[in-house]
PDB file of C-alpha atoms in Angstrom:
ATOM      1  CA  UNK G   1       0.154   0.190   0.351  1.00 52.00           C
ATOM      2  CA  UNK G   2       1.637   3.169  -0.897  1.00 49.00           C
ATOM      3  CA  UNK G   3      -0.535   5.380   2.421  1.00 72.00           C
ATOM      4  CA  UNK G   4       0.173   4.012   5.897  1.00 91.00           C
ATOM      5  CA  UNK G   5      -2.519   3.347   8.009  1.00 95.00           C
ATOM      6  CA  UNK G   6      -2.745   5.459  10.761  1.00 95.00           C
ATOM      7  CA  UNK G   7      -3.309   2.687  14.093  1.00 94.00           C
ATOM      8  CA  UNK G   8      -4.303   5.745  15.998  1.00 94.00           C
ATOM      9  CA  UNK G   9      -7.655   6.305  14.174  1.00 95.00           C
ATOM     10  CA  UNK G  10      -8.336   2.667  13.598  1.00 97.00           C
ATOM     11  CA  UNK G  11     -12.274   1.052  13.463  1.00 97.00           C
ATOM     12  CA  UNK G  12     -12.748  -0.819  16.248  1.00 98.00           C
ATOM     13  CA  UNK G  13     -15.333  -2.589  14.795  1.00 98.00           C
ATOM     14  CA  UNK G  14     -15.095  -3.881  11.171  1.00 98.00           C
ATOM     15  CA  UNK G  15     -18.799  -5.625   9.632  1.00 98.00           C
ATOM     16  CA  UNK G  16     -18.418  -7.199   6.085  1.00 98.00           C
ATOM     17  CA  UNK G  17     -20.995  -8.703   4.217  1.00 98.00           C
ATOM     18  CA  UNK G  18     -19.088 -11.368   2.001  1.00 96.00           C
ATOM     19  CA  UNK G  19     -20.813 -11.605  -1.269  1.00 96.00           C
ATOM     20  CA  UNK G  20     -19.700 -12.526  -4.345  1.00 95.00           C
ATOM     21  CA  UNK G  21     -18.843 -16.838  -3.541  1.00 94.00           C
ATOM     22  CA  UNK G  22     -21.530 -17.800  -6.019  1.00 92.00           C
ATOM     23  CA  UNK G  23     -20.325 -15.808  -9.011  1.00 96.00           C
ATOM     24  CA  UNK G  24     -17.074 -16.427  -8.730  1.00 96.00           C
ATOM     25  CA  UNK G  25     -17.705 -20.213  -8.918  1.00 96.00           C
ATOM     26  CA  UNK G  26     -19.742 -19.953 -12.113  1.00 95.00           C
ATOM     27  CA  UNK G  27     -17.141 -17.248 -14.166  1.00 96.00           C
ATOM     28  CA  UNK G  28     -14.660 -20.484 -13.374  1.00 96.00           C
ATOM     29  CA  UNK G  29     -17.449 -22.725 -14.715  1.00 96.00           C
ATOM     30  CA  UNK G  30     -17.667 -24.465 -11.332  1.00 95.00           C
ATOM     31  CA  UNK G  31     -20.677 -25.131  -9.043  1.00 92.00           C
ATOM     32  CA  UNK G  32     -21.421 -22.787  -6.526  1.00 92.00           C
ATOM     33  CA  UNK G  33     -19.881 -24.689  -3.475  1.00 89.00           C
ATOM     34  CA  UNK G  34     -16.727 -24.301  -5.081  1.00 92.00           C
ATOM     35  CA  UNK G  35     -16.950 -20.439  -4.447  1.00 93.00           C
ATOM     36  CA  UNK G  36     -17.863 -21.231  -0.456  1.00 93.00           C
ATOM     37  CA  UNK G  37     -15.421 -23.557  -0.299  1.00 93.00           C
ATOM     38  CA  UNK G  38     -12.687 -20.782  -1.641  1.00 94.00           C
ATOM     39  CA  UNK G  39     -14.936 -17.986   0.388  1.00 94.00           C
ATOM     40  CA  UNK G  40     -12.790 -20.217   3.512  1.00 93.00           C
ATOM     41  CA  UNK G  41      -9.644 -18.825   2.426  1.00 94.00           C
ATOM     42  CA  UNK G  42     -10.467 -14.946   2.199  1.00 95.00           C
ATOM     43  CA  UNK G  43     -12.074 -15.634   5.508  1.00 95.00           C
ATOM     44  CA  UNK G  44      -8.775 -16.621   7.369  1.00 94.00           C
ATOM     45  CA  UNK G  45      -6.436 -13.947   5.351  1.00 95.00           C
ATOM     46  CA  UNK G  46      -8.970 -11.251   6.519  1.00 96.00           C
ATOM     47  CA  UNK G  47      -9.004 -12.410   9.807  1.00 96.00           C
ATOM     48  CA  UNK G  48      -5.563 -12.387  10.383  1.00 96.00           C
ATOM     49  CA  UNK G  49      -5.052  -9.546   8.803  1.00 96.00           C
ATOM     50  CA  UNK G  50      -7.662  -8.066  11.207  1.00 97.00           C
ATOM     51  CA  UNK G  51      -6.248  -8.926  14.499  1.00 97.00           C
ATOM     52  CA  UNK G  52      -2.333  -7.836  13.427  1.00 96.00           C
ATOM     53  CA  UNK G  53      -3.938  -4.368  12.261  1.00 97.00           C
ATOM     54  CA  UNK G  54      -5.344  -3.868  15.109  1.00 97.00           C
ATOM     55  CA  UNK G  55      -9.533  -4.194  14.791  1.00 98.00           C
ATOM     56  CA  UNK G  56     -10.972  -5.273  17.723  1.00 98.00           C
ATOM     57  CA  UNK G  57     -14.121  -7.041  16.553  1.00 98.00           C
ATOM     58  CA  UNK G  58     -15.032  -8.159  12.922  1.00 97.00           C
ATOM     59  CA  UNK G  59     -17.840  -9.003  11.945  1.00 98.00           C
ATOM     60  CA  UNK G  60     -18.734 -11.543   9.383  1.00 97.00           C
ATOM     61  CA  UNK G  61     -21.846 -12.279   7.762  1.00 96.00           C
ATOM     62  CA  UNK G  62     -22.349 -15.994   6.853  1.00 94.00           C
ATOM     63  CA  UNK G  63     -25.314 -17.128   6.828  1.00 93.00           C
ATOM     64  CA  UNK G  64     -28.878 -14.667   6.622  1.00 94.00           C
ATOM     65  CA  UNK G  65     -32.375 -15.420   7.790  1.00 93.00           C
ATOM     66  CA  UNK G  66     -33.307 -15.685   3.619  1.00 93.00           C
ATOM     67  CA  UNK G  67     -30.113 -17.779   2.513  1.00 93.00           C
ATOM     68  CA  UNK G  68     -32.353 -20.771   4.217  1.00 94.00           C
ATOM     69  CA  UNK G  69     -34.698 -20.469   1.247  1.00 94.00           C
ATOM     70  CA  UNK G  70     -31.821 -21.324  -1.234  1.00 91.00           C
ATOM     71  CA  UNK G  71     -31.593 -24.695  -3.111  1.00 91.00           C
ATOM     72  CA  UNK G  72     -31.360 -27.313  -0.174  1.00 91.00           C
ATOM     73  CA  UNK G  73     -28.625 -28.835  -2.135  1.00 89.00           C
ATOM     74  CA  UNK G  74     -26.251 -25.298  -1.675  1.00 91.00           C
ATOM     75  CA  UNK G  75     -27.343 -25.098   2.083  1.00 92.00           C
ATOM     76  CA  UNK G  76     -26.465 -28.465   2.896  1.00 90.00           C
ATOM     77  CA  UNK G  77     -22.876 -27.554   1.218  1.00 89.00           C
ATOM     78  CA  UNK G  78     -22.555 -24.372   3.396  1.00 91.00           C
ATOM     79  CA  UNK G  79     -23.613 -26.213   6.409  1.00 93.00           C
ATOM     80  CA  UNK G  80     -20.730 -29.061   5.537  1.00 91.00           C
ATOM     81  CA  UNK G  81     -18.666 -26.195   4.823  1.00 92.00           C
ATOM     82  CA  UNK G  82     -19.216 -24.433   8.396  1.00 92.00           C
ATOM     83  CA  UNK G  83     -18.758 -27.657  10.093  1.00 91.00           C
ATOM     84  CA  UNK G  84     -15.478 -28.477   8.602  1.00 91.00           C
ATOM     85  CA  UNK G  85     -13.923 -24.697   8.528  1.00 92.00           C
ATOM     86  CA  UNK G  86     -15.124 -24.312  12.392  1.00 92.00           C
ATOM     87  CA  UNK G  87     -13.198 -27.295  12.576  1.00 90.00           C
ATOM     88  CA  UNK G  88      -9.838 -26.562  11.479  1.00 91.00           C
ATOM     89  CA  UNK G  89      -9.906 -22.877  12.021  1.00 93.00           C
ATOM     90  CA  UNK G  90     -10.078 -23.124  16.024  1.00 95.00           C
ATOM     91  CA  UNK G  91      -6.729 -24.163  15.954  1.00 93.00           C
ATOM     92  CA  UNK G  92      -5.915 -20.642  13.938  1.00 93.00           C
ATOM     93  CA  UNK G  93      -8.313 -18.777  16.286  1.00 96.00           C
ATOM     94  CA  UNK G  94      -6.011 -20.153  19.224  1.00 97.00           C
ATOM     95  CA  UNK G  95      -2.810 -19.354  17.319  1.00 95.00           C
ATOM     96  CA  UNK G  96      -3.996 -15.795  16.871  1.00 96.00           C
ATOM     97  CA  UNK G  97      -5.366 -15.167  20.521  1.00 98.00           C
ATOM     98  CA  UNK G  98      -8.839 -14.398  18.984  1.00 98.00           C
ATOM     99  CA  UNK G  99     -11.859 -15.244  20.701  1.00 98.00           C
ATOM    100  CA  UNK G 100     -14.990 -16.381  18.065  1.00 97.00           C
ATOM    101  CA  UNK G 101     -19.041 -15.434  19.008  1.00 97.00           C
ATOM    102  CA  UNK G 102     -22.193 -15.523  17.190  1.00 96.00           C
ATOM    103  CA  UNK G 103     -24.772 -13.756  16.833  1.00 97.00           C
ATOM    104  CA  UNK G 104     -28.254 -15.049  14.671  1.00 96.00           C
ATOM    105  CA  UNK G 105     -31.195 -17.368  15.624  1.00 94.00           C
ATOM    106  CA  UNK G 106     -28.570 -20.547  15.929  1.00 94.00           C
ATOM    107  CA  UNK G 107     -30.721 -23.152  17.260  1.00 93.00           C
ATOM    108  CA  UNK G 108     -32.263 -23.428  13.745  1.00 93.00           C
ATOM    109  CA  UNK G 109     -28.771 -24.262  12.522  1.00 92.00           C
ATOM    110  CA  UNK G 110     -27.792 -28.491  11.689  1.00 92.00           C
ATOM    111  CA  UNK G 111     -27.206 -29.988  15.423  1.00 93.00           C
ATOM    112  CA  UNK G 112     -23.560 -31.150  13.809  1.00 92.00           C
ATOM    113  CA  UNK G 113     -22.732 -26.911  13.128  1.00 92.00           C
ATOM    114  CA  UNK G 114     -24.374 -26.266  16.256  1.00 94.00           C
ATOM    115  CA  UNK G 115     -21.955 -28.598  18.593  1.00 94.00           C
ATOM    116  CA  UNK G 116     -18.656 -27.287  16.362  1.00 93.00           C
ATOM    117  CA  UNK G 117     -19.725 -24.220  16.803  1.00 94.00           C
ATOM    118  CA  UNK G 118     -20.427 -24.093  20.584  1.00 95.00           C
ATOM    119  CA  UNK G 119     -16.561 -25.945  20.982  1.00 95.00           C
ATOM    120  CA  UNK G 120     -15.105 -23.727  19.332  1.00 96.00           C
ATOM    121  CA  UNK G 121     -16.850 -20.754  21.150  1.00 96.00           C
ATOM    122  CA  UNK G 122     -16.040 -22.516  24.264  1.00 97.00           C
ATOM    123  CA  UNK G 123     -12.167 -22.848  23.616  1.00 97.00           C
ATOM    124  CA  UNK G 124     -11.702 -19.948  22.769  1.00 97.00           C
ATOM    125  CA  UNK G 125     -13.516 -17.521  25.308  1.00 97.00           C
ATOM    126  CA  UNK G 126     -10.321 -16.561  26.923  1.00 98.00           C
ATOM    127  CA  UNK G 127      -8.689 -15.392  23.697  1.00 98.00           C
ATOM    128  CA  UNK G 128      -8.321 -11.211  24.262  1.00 98.00           C
ATOM    129  CA  UNK G 129      -6.736 -10.027  20.901  1.00 98.00           C
ATOM    130  CA  UNK G 130      -9.617  -9.899  18.948  1.00 98.00           C
ATOM    131  CA  UNK G 131     -13.282 -11.011  18.763  1.00 98.00           C
ATOM    132  CA  UNK G 132     -14.236 -12.536  15.573  1.00 97.00           C
ATOM    133  CA  UNK G 133     -18.062 -12.671  15.165  1.00 97.00           C
ATOM    134  CA  UNK G 134     -20.178 -14.926  12.464  1.00 96.00           C
ATOM    135  CA  UNK G 135     -23.319 -13.932  11.812  1.00 96.00           C
ATOM    136  CA  UNK G 136     -24.894 -16.983  11.378  1.00 96.00           C
ATOM    137  CA  UNK G 137     -29.105 -17.771  10.453  1.00 95.00           C
ATOM    138  CA  UNK G 138     -29.207 -14.036  11.296  1.00 97.00           C
ATOM    139  CA  UNK G 139     -30.931 -10.964   9.813  1.00 97.00           C
ATOM    140  CA  UNK G 140     -31.289  -7.394  10.821  1.00 98.00           C
ATOM    141  CA  UNK G 141     -35.066  -7.457  11.087  1.00 97.00           C
ATOM    142  CA  UNK G 142     -35.335 -10.628  12.670  1.00 97.00           C
ATOM    143  CA  UNK G 143     -33.089  -9.553  15.995  1.00 98.00           C
ATOM    144  CA  UNK G 144     -34.831  -6.367  16.156  1.00 98.00           C
ATOM    145  CA  UNK G 145     -38.392  -8.088  16.428  1.00 97.00           C
ATOM    146  CA  UNK G 146     -36.875 -10.214  18.674  1.00 97.00           C
ATOM    147  CA  UNK G 147     -35.954  -7.875  20.944  1.00 97.00           C
ATOM    148  CA  UNK G 148     -39.137  -6.074  20.850  1.00 97.00           C
ATOM    149  CA  UNK G 149     -41.033  -9.403  22.001  1.00 97.00           C
ATOM    150  CA  UNK G 150     -38.426  -9.558  24.473  1.00 97.00           C
ATOM    151  CA  UNK G 151     -39.105  -6.391  26.147  1.00 96.00           C
ATOM    152  CA  UNK G 152     -42.733  -7.430  26.082  1.00 96.00           C
ATOM    153  CA  UNK G 153     -41.627 -10.744  27.468  1.00 97.00           C
ATOM    154  CA  UNK G 154     -40.286  -9.198  30.095  1.00 97.00           C
ATOM    155  CA  UNK G 155     -42.954  -5.917  30.952  1.00 96.00           C
ATOM    156  CA  UNK G 156     -40.899  -3.814  30.194  1.00 94.00           C
ATOM    157  CA  UNK G 157     -42.686  -0.065  30.696  1.00 93.00           C
ATOM    158  CA  UNK G 158     -43.028   1.149  27.198  1.00 92.00           C
ATOM    159  CA  UNK G 159     -42.753   4.545  28.556  1.00 93.00           C
ATOM    160  CA  UNK G 160     -38.965   3.811  29.898  1.00 94.00           C
ATOM    161  CA  UNK G 161     -38.049   2.267  26.857  1.00 95.00           C
ATOM    162  CA  UNK G 162     -34.792   3.945  25.164  1.00 96.00           C
ATOM    163  CA  UNK G 163     -32.409   3.431  22.872  1.00 96.00           C
ATOM    164  CA  UNK G 164     -29.954   2.575  25.373  1.00 96.00           C
ATOM    165  CA  UNK G 165     -32.192   0.041  27.320  1.00 97.00           C
ATOM    166  CA  UNK G 166     -33.526  -1.704  23.563  1.00 97.00           C
ATOM    167  CA  UNK G 167     -29.762  -2.079  22.721  1.00 97.00           C
ATOM    168  CA  UNK G 168     -29.447  -4.407  25.640  1.00 97.00           C
ATOM    169  CA  UNK G 169     -32.201  -6.566  24.020  1.00 98.00           C
ATOM    170  CA  UNK G 170     -30.031  -6.740  20.681  1.00 98.00           C
ATOM    171  CA  UNK G 171     -27.955  -9.954  20.165  1.00 96.00           C
ATOM    172  CA  UNK G 172     -24.752  -6.970  20.114  1.00 96.00           C
ATOM    173  CA  UNK G 173     -25.146  -5.513  23.140  1.00 95.00           C
ATOM    174  CA  UNK G 174     -22.201  -5.992  24.629  1.00 94.00           C
ATOM    175  CA  UNK G 175     -20.188  -5.170  21.345  1.00 96.00           C
ATOM    176  CA  UNK G 176     -19.465  -2.206  19.957  1.00 97.00           C
ATOM    177  CA  UNK G 177     -21.301  -0.969  16.856  1.00 97.00           C
ATOM    178  CA  UNK G 178     -19.390  -1.096  13.795  1.00 98.00           C
ATOM    179  CA  UNK G 179     -18.161   2.135  12.378  1.00 98.00           C
ATOM    180  CA  UNK G 180     -16.907   0.833   8.704  1.00 98.00           C
ATOM    181  CA  UNK G 181     -19.446  -1.917   7.030  1.00 98.00           C
ATOM    182  CA  UNK G 182     -17.804  -3.602   4.248  1.00 98.00           C
ATOM    183  CA  UNK G 183     -19.574  -5.133   1.172  1.00 98.00           C
ATOM    184  CA  UNK G 184     -18.095  -7.093  -1.829  1.00 98.00           C
ATOM    185  CA  UNK G 185     -18.887  -8.385  -5.410  1.00 97.00           C
ATOM    186  CA  UNK G 186     -19.727  -4.550  -6.309  1.00 96.00           C
ATOM    187  CA  UNK G 187     -23.091  -4.993  -4.876  1.00 96.00           C
ATOM    188  CA  UNK G 188     -25.133  -1.496  -3.466  1.00 97.00           C
ATOM    189  CA  UNK G 189     -27.498  -2.702  -0.490  1.00 95.00           C
ATOM    190  CA  UNK G 190     -27.064  -3.632   3.339  1.00 96.00           C
ATOM    191  CA  UNK G 191     -29.201  -7.206   2.504  1.00 96.00           C
ATOM    192  CA  UNK G 192     -30.971  -6.965   5.972  1.00 97.00           C
ATOM    193  CA  UNK G 193     -27.310  -6.783   7.696  1.00 98.00           C
ATOM    194  CA  UNK G 194     -27.207  -5.076  11.850  1.00 98.00           C
ATOM    195  CA  UNK G 195     -30.131  -2.573  10.429  1.00 98.00           C
ATOM    196  CA  UNK G 196     -30.092  -1.105  13.814  1.00 98.00           C
ATOM    197  CA  UNK G 197     -25.989  -0.891  14.599  1.00 98.00           C
ATOM    198  CA  UNK G 198     -25.087   0.163  11.126  1.00 98.00           C
ATOM    199  CA  UNK G 199     -27.126   3.710  12.021  1.00 96.00           C
ATOM    200  CA  UNK G 200     -23.872   5.863  11.332  1.00 96.00           C
ATOM    201  CA  UNK G 201     -21.162   3.193   9.520  1.00 97.00           C
ATOM    202  CA  UNK G 202     -19.482   4.714   6.913  1.00 97.00           C
ATOM    203  CA  UNK G 203     -20.056   2.066   4.073  1.00 98.00           C
ATOM    204  CA  UNK G 204     -17.837   1.090   1.581  1.00 98.00           C
ATOM    205  CA  UNK G 205     -18.086  -1.236  -1.372  1.00 98.00           C
ATOM    206  CA  UNK G 206     -15.941  -2.943  -3.560  1.00 98.00           C
ATOM    207  CA  UNK G 207     -16.734  -4.810  -6.817  1.00 98.00           C
ATOM    208  CA  UNK G 208     -13.969  -7.458  -5.349  1.00 98.00           C
ATOM    209  CA  UNK G 209     -16.097 -10.813  -5.357  1.00 98.00           C
ATOM    210  CA  UNK G 210     -15.434 -12.671  -2.037  1.00 97.00           C
ATOM    211  CA  UNK G 211     -12.900 -15.491  -2.525  1.00 96.00           C
ATOM    212  CA  UNK G 212     -10.622 -12.499  -4.216  1.00 97.00           C
ATOM    213  CA  UNK G 213     -10.824 -10.369  -1.363  1.00 97.00           C
ATOM    214  CA  UNK G 214      -7.069 -10.277   0.921  1.00 96.00           C
ATOM    215  CA  UNK G 215      -5.213  -8.338   3.230  1.00 96.00           C
ATOM    216  CA  UNK G 216      -4.721  -5.506   0.420  1.00 96.00           C
ATOM    217  CA  UNK G 217      -8.356  -5.166  -0.307  1.00 98.00           C
ATOM    218  CA  UNK G 218      -8.983  -4.754   4.137  1.00 98.00           C
ATOM    219  CA  UNK G 219      -6.084  -2.402   4.054  1.00 97.00           C
ATOM    220  CA  UNK G 220      -8.229   0.028   1.292  1.00 97.00           C
ATOM    221  CA  UNK G 221     -11.211  -0.040   3.061  1.00 98.00           C
ATOM    222  CA  UNK G 222      -9.441   0.666   6.327  1.00 98.00           C
ATOM    223  CA  UNK G 223      -8.049   3.864   4.717  1.00 97.00           C
ATOM    224  CA  UNK G 224     -10.837   5.118   2.724  1.00 97.00           C
ATOM    225  CA  UNK G 225     -12.508   5.411   5.812  1.00 97.00           C
ATOM    226  CA  UNK G 226      -9.435   7.052   7.539  1.00 96.00           C
ATOM    227  CA  UNK G 227     -10.132   9.769   4.453  1.00 94.00           C
ATOM    228  CA  UNK G 228     -13.288  10.340   5.655  1.00 91.00           C
ATOM    229  CA  UNK G 229     -14.757  12.980   8.469  1.00 80.00           C
ATOM    230  CA  UNK G 230     -17.562  10.945  10.340  1.00 68.00           C
ATOM    231  CA  UNK G 231     -19.520  14.108  12.023  1.00 56.00           C
ATOM    232  CA  UNK G 232     -22.464  12.119  13.386  1.00 52.00           C
ATOM    233  CA  UNK G 233     -25.420  14.827  12.667  1.00 57.00           C
ATOM    234  CA  UNK G 234     -22.976  17.932  13.592  1.00 53.00           C
ATOM    235  CA  UNK G 235     -21.857  20.805  11.008  1.00 54.00           C
ATOM    236  CA  UNK G 236     -18.380  20.017   9.646  1.00 57.00           C
ATOM    237  CA  UNK G 237     -17.366  23.203  12.274  1.00 59.00           C
ATOM    238  CA  UNK G 238     -18.499  21.749  15.277  1.00 51.00           C
ATOM    239  CA  UNK G 239     -16.503  18.957  14.663  1.00 53.00           C
ATOM    240  CA  UNK G 240     -13.835  21.130  14.020  1.00 56.00           C
ATOM    241  CA  UNK G 241     -14.410  22.778  17.077  1.00 58.00           C
TER     242      UNK G 241
END
């Protein structure tokens, strides 16, 4: 990179929508599962790079609630890949002092996937360098509806509900909101990802298909973030003062 990342101005939390596995595979005359398999390499490279750069939280949109409507063969391939990837990559997480966590309706995952996931979460729970959050069977609308239902179930008086209280009912209650959201593959959509949390996130879109995403692409996104002015509704003059 021609520019150097300012380690004093890093986003504490980066979220990534990993898009383009299917198109990457189809462009090579392969089935979509081939793209998902190669996407694991991008995950490994990105996770290690984020930890080395100094990012504290990295959330990867791995499987949405809407993805359950895909062809059964693709879902089965994805779930099988999830199990093998978690099994293989737990050692990498331990070597890099990375904690694994998850958000989403994970009870809907196959039992074998849940088992591998829970074992990896337990094994890495003491790691402190970075937290890797996998969004699995997740959607922003699901999360907001789920939080609302739990608020009602707890009998919280509607007059007492504010942003701070509502946030405690989200699956990300112990995680800061992402300052930077990256989406690969050239699509310009949020796709139901962290709808509450990205209210003031910087959005970065790249044409790179996810299996080709590497450390230099992450660095480019961070540099782009560092060249932006974050005002949170204030004027430029207020920020300067």
